Amino acid sequence: MTRETSIDELTKQLDESLDLDGKHTSQEATAAVDLGAAADEDSVSDDLSDGESTYSVPSAVGSLSSEDSSDDGIGRVEATGPAPPLTVHRPSLPVGVTSIFANTASTIDSIAEMIKTGSAKSIIVMAGAGISTDAGIPDFRSPGTGLYANLQKYRLPYPEAIFTIDYFRRKPKPFFVLAKELYPGQFVPTISHFFVKLLAKRGLLHRHYTQNIDCLERVAGVESDLIVEAHGSFHAAHCIGSKCRKEFPQDWVREKIFNDSIPHCDKCNSLVKPDITFFGEGLPTRFFDLLEGDFASCDLLIVMGTSLQVHPFAALINEVQSTTPRLLINRERVGESKTRGMGFDFDGSFAGSMPHRDALVLGDCDEACLLLADRLGWTDELLGLRAAFIDKRKLEHI
């Protein structure tokens, strides 16, 4: 796949590899996007006055790809409006500020070059709900259609109560109704998940830190030792009894949930809960055990699809070395500095004597991963991973 590859060709390949049932086509998902532009340097709008370059890249897949999303800390999605066109931010650096990127007019190309030349070979990915939007996972709060709306009969005092440990102890039923809707195995990983898988396959992924509870990285084939599920997941479950804590297999819990039964411990009769971190619970010990060493050795940080509003996860972007390049892929600007050394600094406003090192791509995560894969020459391999996954799933359902 060359830089001259047209968006129409990328779209065609994407649709052929992703269309399971004739419904999830990128054309349908991005009717408002001009599919005629090419994903090469000629497709960049050089006359923009706001220092940004727009790319007419089709949305990768999914029924929610035309909606903006944010996460509320446990990997749930809230639709808030139309997705913007894919835009690579071009910073206007203050006089005297240098940049870590060889080409500030196209930081995505500079990052691709870092990966291709081996200067970025210990990559950490931080991810939120935005990378799972195109998988079709139902959003949480959309009026009338969101999961919260469907749970109104349980009279939740506030939406987050369903993920609050004290409320769960008293009224577990709403959570297990929601868990049935979200349970792993019902959704196909997105292009973003397979991009993380491709980084791992090429030996470039140092660790993947995710806020999501959907296990889609695991489903895509990323090895468990490369994943830190900061807010837990459905992958395991334990009795919540403080003196018991017996572990239960995922299949056992899944059977209970899909039979509309509330799982109880066969040893002490306490509730059994998937290992999702609820409000009022501490984060997994694995999160704290690994973060210091991981981020100290990171030479490229990629942050995708997160509002960066929930701590301590949001603060991880500050844990890499001061010269480590950082890339945010998101539908809106988030996590920006208010003081030097704290948060992203996309325009070099707080760089001082340090080089500018933060890149920004605004838009759909899958589209951005597709663009980066194209710049790396990995498009066929990325689409091939997902196509192989879908072929395997089709055979399993014959």
Short mmCIF file of C-alpha atoms in Angstrom, two decimals:
data_model
loop_
_atom_site.label_atom_id
_atom_site.label_comp_id
_atom_site.label_asym_id
_atom_site.label_seq_id
_atom_site.Cartn_x
_atom_site.Cartn_y
_atom_site.Cartn_z
CA MET A 1 0.00 0.00 0.00
CA THR A 2 1.67 3.25 -1.12
CA ARG A 3 1.14 6.86 -0.17
CA GLU A 4 -0.66 7.29 -3.47
CA THR A 5 -3.30 4.76 -2.47
CA SER A 6 -6.69 6.39 -2.90
CA ILE A 7 -9.28 6.58 -0.18
CA ASP A 8 -11.75 4.83 -2.48
CA GLU A 9 -9.38 1.87 -2.68
CA LEU A 10 -8.86 1.83 1.08
CA THR A 11 -12.62 2.00 1.53
CA LYS A 12 -13.19 -0.91 -0.85
CA GLN A 13 -10.60 -3.10 0.89
CA LEU A 14 -11.99 -2.16 4.28
CA ASP A 15 -15.55 -3.00 3.34
CA GLU A 16 -14.57 -6.32 1.76
CA SER A 17 -12.72 -7.38 4.90
CA LEU A 18 -15.17 -6.07 7.49
CA ASP A 19 -18.67 -6.57 6.12
CA LEU A 20 -20.06 -9.51 8.03
CA ASP A 21 -23.71 -9.11 7.14
CA GLY A 22 -23.93 -6.35 4.57
CA LYS A 23 -24.80 -3.72 7.17
CA HIS A 24 -21.46 -2.40 8.43
CA THR A 25 -20.03 -0.61 5.42
CA SER A 26 -17.86 2.44 5.68
CA GLN A 27 -19.89 4.22 3.01
CA GLU A 28 -23.02 3.99 5.14
CA ALA A 29 -21.15 5.06 8.24
CA THR A 30 -19.72 8.19 6.61
CA ALA A 31 -22.30 9.46 4.18
CA ALA A 32 -21.29 13.04 4.95
CA VAL A 33 -17.60 12.45 4.17
CA ASP A 34 -16.17 13.10 0.73
CA LEU A 35 -14.94 9.68 -0.38
CA GLY A 36 -13.33 11.04 -3.52
CA ALA A 37 -10.26 12.57 -1.93
CA ALA A 38 -6.95 10.71 -1.84
CA ALA A 39 -5.05 9.85 1.31
CA ASP A 40 -1.78 11.30 0.12
CA GLU A 41 -0.11 14.66 0.57
CA ASP A 42 -2.29 16.15 -2.17
CA SER A 43 -5.40 15.51 -0.04
CA VAL A 44 -4.20 17.85 2.70
CA SER A 45 -5.97 21.20 2.83
CA ASP A 46 -2.96 23.51 2.78
CA ASP A 47 -5.05 26.68 2.87
CA LEU A 48 -6.39 26.07 6.37
CA SER A 49 -5.89 29.04 8.65
CA ASP A 50 -6.10 27.11 11.91
CA GLY A 51 -2.95 25.06 11.49
CA GLU A 52 -4.62 21.77 10.73
CA SER A 53 -4.60 19.29 7.86
CA THR A 54 -7.77 17.40 7.06
CA TYR A 55 -7.88 13.92 5.51
CA SER A 56 -10.96 12.44 3.85
CA VAL A 57 -10.54 9.00 5.35
CA PRO A 58 -13.68 6.84 5.56
CA SER A 59 -14.87 5.59 8.90
CA ALA A 60 -13.65 2.06 9.39
CA VAL A 61 -16.73 0.19 10.53
CA GLY A 62 -19.71 0.18 12.80
CA SER A 63 -23.16 1.39 13.58
CA LEU A 64 -22.02 4.14 15.95
CA SER A 65 -19.15 5.51 13.85
CA SER A 66 -21.06 8.64 12.94
CA GLU A 67 -21.37 9.68 16.57
CA ASP A 68 -18.91 11.33 18.89
CA SER A 69 -18.07 9.51 22.08
CA SER A 70 -16.46 9.95 25.43
CA ASP A 71 -15.79 7.61 28.30
CA ASP A 72 -16.83 8.02 31.90
CA GLY A 73 -14.05 5.96 33.38
CA ILE A 74 -15.27 2.40 33.03
CA GLY A 75 -15.20 2.17 29.27
CA ARG A 76 -18.80 3.06 28.53
CA VAL A 77 -19.69 5.16 25.50
CA GLU A 78 -21.86 8.25 25.40
CA ALA A 79 -22.89 9.50 21.94
CA THR A 80 -22.75 13.28 21.70
CA GLY A 81 -22.77 14.33 18.04
CA PRO A 82 -21.36 13.92 14.54
CA ALA A 83 -17.77 12.80 14.17
CA PRO A 84 -15.42 15.43 12.73
CA PRO A 85 -13.39 14.74 9.60
CA LEU A 86 -10.00 13.24 10.33
CA THR A 87 -7.70 16.16 11.06
CA VAL A 88 -3.95 16.14 11.70
CA HIS A 89 -3.04 19.17 13.79
CA ARG A 90 -0.22 21.32 12.46
CA PRO A 91 1.27 23.32 15.36
CA SER A 92 2.43 26.92 15.03
CA LEU A 93 5.34 26.76 17.44
CA PRO A 94 6.53 29.83 19.34
CA VAL A 95 9.74 31.44 18.11
CA GLY A 96 12.76 29.52 19.33
CA VAL A 97 10.87 26.30 20.15
CA THR A 98 12.20 23.22 18.39
CA SER A 99 10.27 20.03 17.71
CA ILE A 100 11.01 16.36 18.13
CA PHE A 101 9.12 15.80 14.87
CA ALA A 102 11.13 16.13 11.67
CA ASN A 103 8.03 17.32 9.83
CA THR A 104 5.72 19.45 11.98
CA ALA A 105 3.46 19.98 8.95
CA SER A 106 2.66 16.27 9.11
CA THR A 107 3.40 14.84 12.53
CA ILE A 108 1.69 11.56 11.57
CA ASP A 109 4.39 11.04 8.94
CA SER A 110 7.11 11.83 11.46
CA ILE A 111 5.69 9.29 13.90
CA ALA A 112 5.46 6.68 11.14
CA GLU A 113 9.10 7.36 10.31
CA MET A 114 10.10 6.92 13.97
CA ILE A 115 8.46 3.49 13.95
CA LYS A 116 9.91 2.47 10.58
CA THR A 117 13.45 3.48 11.52
CA GLY A 118 13.33 1.78 14.92
CA SER A 119 13.60 4.90 17.08
CA ALA A 120 10.15 3.99 18.44
CA LYS A 121 10.15 0.32 19.35
CA SER A 122 8.80 0.26 22.91
CA ILE A 123 5.31 1.66 22.38
CA ILE A 124 2.64 2.08 25.03
CA VAL A 125 -0.98 2.50 23.98
CA MET A 126 -3.51 4.06 26.34
CA ALA A 127 -7.13 3.55 25.29
CA GLY A 128 -10.64 4.50 26.31
CA ALA A 129 -14.16 3.87 25.05
CA GLY A 130 -13.53 5.61 21.73
CA ILE A 131 -11.68 2.60 20.31
CA SER A 132 -14.71 0.38 20.94
CA THR A 133 -17.40 2.67 19.52
CA ASP A 134 -17.24 1.10 16.07
CA ALA A 135 -17.71 -2.37 17.56
CA GLY A 136 -21.36 -1.45 18.10
CA ILE A 137 -21.26 -1.64 21.89
CA PRO A 138 -24.40 0.16 23.12
CA ASP A 139 -23.83 3.58 24.61
CA PHE A 140 -24.73 4.29 28.20
CA ARG A 141 -26.73 7.51 28.33
CA SER A 142 -28.35 8.32 24.97
CA PRO A 143 -31.93 9.48 25.69
CA GLY A 144 -34.47 6.77 24.95
CA THR A 145 -31.99 4.28 23.51
CA GLY A 146 -29.05 4.13 25.89
CA LEU A 147 -28.53 1.33 28.37
CA TYR A 148 -29.38 3.64 31.24
CA ALA A 149 -32.75 4.45 29.67
CA ASN A 150 -33.48 0.73 29.44
CA LEU A 151 -32.75 0.36 33.16
CA GLN A 152 -35.12 3.06 34.34
CA LYS A 153 -37.52 0.48 35.73
CA TYR A 154 -34.92 -0.23 38.41
CA ARG A 155 -35.06 3.42 39.51
CA LEU A 156 -31.34 4.01 39.76
CA PRO A 157 -30.65 7.06 41.95
CA TYR A 158 -28.03 8.23 39.39
CA PRO A 159 -26.44 6.54 36.34
CA GLU A 160 -23.13 5.68 37.99
CA ALA A 161 -24.92 3.84 40.82
CA ILE A 162 -24.95 0.74 38.66
CA PHE A 163 -21.13 0.68 38.95
CA THR A 164 -20.97 1.61 42.64
CA ILE A 165 -19.97 -1.21 44.96
CA ASP A 166 -22.27 -0.20 47.84
CA TYR A 167 -25.30 -0.04 45.54
CA PHE A 168 -24.32 -3.36 43.95
CA ARG A 169 -24.24 -5.08 47.34
CA ARG A 170 -27.80 -3.93 48.00
CA LYS A 171 -29.28 -4.19 44.49
CA PRO A 172 -27.18 -6.30 42.11
CA LYS A 173 -29.90 -6.95 39.52
CA PRO A 174 -29.42 -3.76 37.40
CA PHE A 175 -25.72 -4.48 36.94
CA PHE A 176 -26.31 -8.03 35.75
CA VAL A 177 -28.98 -6.84 33.31
CA LEU A 178 -26.43 -4.41 31.90
CA ALA A 179 -23.68 -7.05 31.96
CA LYS A 180 -25.78 -9.28 29.71
CA GLU A 181 -25.86 -6.50 27.10
CA LEU A 182 -22.11 -5.83 27.29
CA TYR A 183 -20.72 -9.31 27.85
CA PRO A 184 -17.66 -10.23 25.75
CA GLY A 185 -18.20 -12.51 22.79
CA GLN A 186 -21.02 -10.50 21.23
CA PHE A 187 -18.87 -7.86 19.55
CA VAL A 188 -16.17 -7.84 16.88
CA PRO A 189 -12.96 -5.91 17.70
CA THR A 190 -12.42 -2.70 15.77
CA ILE A 191 -9.61 -1.61 13.49
CA SER A 192 -8.11 0.14 16.52
CA HIS A 193 -7.95 -3.12 18.46
CA PHE A 194 -6.33 -4.87 15.52
CA PHE A 195 -3.83 -2.02 15.18
CA VAL A 196 -2.78 -2.70 18.78
CA LYS A 197 -2.58 -6.39 17.86
CA LEU A 198 -0.39 -5.52 14.87
CA LEU A 199 1.98 -3.53 17.09
CA ALA A 200 2.23 -6.59 19.33
CA LYS A 201 2.75 -8.93 16.38
CA ARG A 202 5.63 -6.79 15.17
CA GLY A 203 7.22 -6.74 18.63
CA LEU A 204 6.64 -3.02 19.08
CA LEU A 205 3.98 -3.02 21.82
CA HIS A 206 5.47 -2.67 25.26
CA ARG A 207 2.07 -2.52 26.97
CA HIS A 208 -1.56 -1.68 26.29
CA TYR A 209 -3.31 0.22 29.09
CA THR A 210 -7.08 0.29 28.69
CA GLN A 211 -9.98 1.79 30.61
CA ASN A 212 -12.41 -0.50 28.82
CA ILE A 213 -14.07 -3.53 30.34
CA ASP A 214 -15.05 -5.15 27.04
CA CYS A 215 -12.00 -7.45 26.64
CA LEU A 216 -11.86 -6.65 22.90
CA GLU A 217 -8.07 -6.46 22.96
CA ARG A 218 -7.99 -10.05 24.18
CA VAL A 219 -10.57 -11.05 21.57
CA ALA A 220 -8.37 -9.45 18.88
CA GLY A 221 -5.48 -11.66 20.01
CA VAL A 222 -3.35 -9.36 22.16
CA GLU A 223 -1.60 -11.52 24.76
CA SER A 224 -2.68 -11.08 28.38
CA ASP A 225 0.81 -10.14 29.57
CA LEU A 226 0.76 -7.10 27.27
CA ILE A 227 -2.56 -5.78 28.62
CA VAL A 228 -3.26 -3.73 31.74
CA GLU A 229 -7.01 -3.41 32.29
CA ALA A 230 -6.94 -0.35 34.52
CA HIS A 231 -10.61 -0.62 35.43
CA GLY A 232 -10.79 -4.40 35.36
CA SER A 233 -12.78 -6.53 32.92
CA PHE A 234 -15.12 -9.48 32.52
CA HIS A 235 -12.13 -11.80 32.05
CA ALA A 236 -12.30 -13.10 35.63
CA ALA A 237 -14.72 -12.96 38.57
CA HIS A 238 -14.52 -13.27 42.35
CA CYS A 239 -16.77 -13.60 45.35
CA ILE A 240 -17.09 -10.18 46.99
CA GLY A 241 -17.12 -11.67 50.49
CA SER A 242 -14.17 -10.09 52.31
CA LYS A 243 -13.16 -13.36 53.96
CA CYS A 244 -13.74 -15.55 50.91
CA ARG A 245 -12.77 -13.97 47.55
CA LYS A 246 -13.11 -17.30 45.75
CA GLU A 247 -12.36 -17.03 42.03
CA PHE A 248 -14.92 -18.22 39.48
CA PRO A 249 -14.34 -18.99 35.78
CA GLN A 250 -15.68 -16.61 33.16
CA ASP A 251 -17.82 -19.31 31.51
CA TRP A 252 -19.59 -20.08 34.79
CA VAL A 253 -20.42 -16.41 35.38
CA ARG A 254 -21.51 -15.97 31.76
CA GLU A 255 -23.96 -18.89 32.03
CA LYS A 256 -25.50 -17.39 35.15
CA ILE A 257 -25.83 -13.95 33.57
CA PHE A 258 -27.36 -15.20 30.33
CA ASN A 259 -29.82 -17.33 32.30
CA ASP A 260 -30.89 -14.14 34.11
CA SER A 261 -29.60 -15.52 37.37
CA ILE A 262 -27.61 -13.53 39.92
CA PRO A 263 -24.39 -15.47 40.64
CA HIS A 264 -23.67 -16.36 44.26
CA CYS A 265 -20.63 -17.98 45.78
CA ASP A 266 -21.04 -21.71 46.41
CA LYS A 267 -18.78 -21.39 49.45
CA CYS A 268 -20.15 -18.42 51.40
CA ASN A 269 -23.25 -17.38 49.39
CA SER A 270 -21.97 -13.83 48.83
CA LEU A 271 -22.40 -12.20 45.45
CA VAL A 272 -19.97 -13.05 42.67
CA LYS A 273 -18.91 -10.07 40.56
CA PRO A 274 -16.82 -9.87 37.40
CA ASP A 275 -13.47 -8.21 38.14
CA ILE A 276 -14.63 -4.79 36.96
CA THR A 277 -13.42 -1.95 39.15
CA PHE A 278 -16.46 -0.25 40.62
CA PHE A 279 -16.57 3.20 42.16
CA GLY A 280 -15.50 2.66 45.75
CA GLU A 281 -12.97 -0.06 44.86
CA GLY A 282 -9.23 0.17 44.34
CA LEU A 283 -7.64 -0.32 40.94
CA PRO A 284 -6.03 -3.69 40.16
CA THR A 285 -2.60 -4.18 41.72
CA ARG A 286 -1.19 -4.99 38.27
CA PHE A 287 -1.84 -1.37 37.27
CA PHE A 288 0.41 -0.02 40.01
CA ASP A 289 2.98 -2.82 39.79
CA LEU A 290 3.79 -2.14 36.14
CA LEU A 291 3.26 1.54 35.45
CA GLU A 292 6.55 2.94 36.76
CA GLY A 293 8.79 0.58 34.81
CA ASP A 294 6.58 0.60 31.73
CA PHE A 295 6.40 4.35 31.28
CA ALA A 296 10.06 4.91 32.07
CA SER A 297 11.02 2.65 29.14
CA CYS A 298 8.37 3.93 26.71
CA ASP A 299 9.72 5.62 23.55
CA LEU A 300 6.33 6.42 21.95
CA LEU A 301 3.01 6.94 23.74
CA ILE A 302 -0.20 6.60 21.72
CA VAL A 303 -3.40 7.71 23.48
CA MET A 304 -6.68 6.82 21.78
CA GLY A 305 -10.37 7.45 22.40
CA THR A 306 -10.39 8.73 25.98
CA SER A 307 -11.62 11.88 27.68
CA LEU A 308 -8.64 11.76 30.09
CA GLN A 309 -10.92 12.87 32.91
CA VAL A 310 -10.66 9.89 35.24
CA HIS A 311 -7.64 9.58 37.50
CA PRO A 312 -5.21 8.02 38.09
CA PHE A 313 -5.44 6.74 34.48
CA ALA A 314 -5.46 10.26 33.01
CA ALA A 315 -2.22 11.18 34.77
CA LEU A 316 -0.28 8.38 33.06
CA ILE A 317 0.46 10.62 30.09
CA ASN A 318 2.85 12.53 32.36
CA GLU A 319 4.79 9.41 33.38
CA VAL A 320 6.86 9.04 30.20
CA GLN A 321 10.24 10.73 29.82
CA SER A 322 10.13 14.45 28.94
CA THR A 323 11.52 13.76 25.46
CA THR A 324 9.20 10.86 24.62
CA PRO A 325 6.87 11.66 21.69
CA ARG A 326 3.15 11.45 22.48
CA LEU A 327 0.27 11.08 20.03
CA LEU A 328 -3.37 11.73 20.93
CA ILE A 329 -6.03 10.26 18.64
CA ASN A 330 -9.44 11.47 19.76
CA ARG A 331 -12.57 13.24 18.59
CA GLU A 332 -11.79 16.31 20.64
CA ARG A 333 -8.79 17.92 22.28
CA VAL A 334 -8.32 16.62 25.81
CA GLY A 335 -5.67 16.45 28.51
CA GLU A 336 -4.00 19.75 27.59
CA SER A 337 -1.46 21.59 29.73
CA LYS A 338 -2.26 24.46 31.99
CA THR A 339 1.25 24.47 33.40
CA ARG A 340 4.56 23.14 32.11
CA GLY A 341 5.00 19.38 32.41
CA MET A 342 1.36 18.60 33.16
CA GLY A 343 -0.70 17.29 30.23
CA PHE A 344 -0.35 17.62 26.48
CA ASP A 345 1.20 20.70 24.87
CA PHE A 346 0.21 20.43 21.21
CA ASP A 347 1.37 23.95 20.28
CA GLY A 348 4.60 24.11 22.26
CA SER A 349 3.25 26.85 24.52
CA PHE A 350 5.05 25.48 27.59
CA ALA A 351 8.02 23.83 25.86
CA GLY A 352 10.62 26.39 26.86
CA SER A 353 14.04 24.84 26.25
CA MET A 354 12.55 21.38 25.78
CA PRO A 355 11.54 20.20 22.30
CA HIS A 356 7.87 20.11 21.33
CA ARG A 357 6.81 16.44 21.44
CA ASP A 358 2.98 16.18 21.31
CA ALA A 359 1.02 15.28 18.16
CA LEU A 360 -2.75 15.43 17.70
CA VAL A 361 -5.10 13.67 15.30
CA LEU A 362 -8.76 14.62 15.67
CA GLY A 363 -11.43 12.22 14.45
CA ASP A 364 -12.48 8.58 14.56
CA CYS A 365 -9.91 6.24 16.10
CA ASP A 366 -10.33 3.58 13.41
CA GLU A 367 -9.85 6.13 10.65
CA ALA A 368 -6.69 7.43 12.30
CA CYS A 369 -5.29 3.92 12.76
CA LEU A 370 -6.01 3.24 9.11
CA LEU A 371 -4.16 6.42 8.11
CA LEU A 372 -1.16 5.59 10.30
CA ALA A 373 -1.09 2.03 8.95
CA ASP A 374 -1.06 3.45 5.42
CA ARG A 375 1.89 5.70 6.27
CA LEU A 376 3.69 2.68 7.71
CA GLY A 377 2.88 0.45 4.74
CA TRP A 378 0.87 -1.86 6.99
CA THR A 379 -2.63 -1.46 5.55
CA ASP A 380 -2.86 -4.89 3.94
CA GLU A 381 -1.52 -6.56 7.07
CA LEU A 382 -3.92 -4.65 9.33
CA LEU A 383 -6.96 -5.47 7.21
CA GLY A 384 -5.73 -9.04 6.89
CA LEU A 385 -5.74 -9.52 10.67
CA ARG A 386 -9.35 -8.49 10.89
CA ALA A 387 -10.37 -10.44 7.79
CA ALA A 388 -8.78 -13.60 9.23
CA PHE A 389 -10.62 -13.05 12.50
CA ILE A 390 -13.95 -12.65 10.70
CA ASP A 391 -13.34 -15.72 8.52
CA LYS A 392 -12.63 -17.75 11.65
CA ARG A 393 -15.79 -16.48 13.33
CA LYS A 394 -17.88 -17.34 10.28
CA LEU A 395 -16.56 -20.91 10.35
CA GLU A 396 -17.39 -21.18 14.06
CA HIS A 397 -21.01 -20.22 13.30
CA ILE A 398 -21.56 -22.58 10.37
#
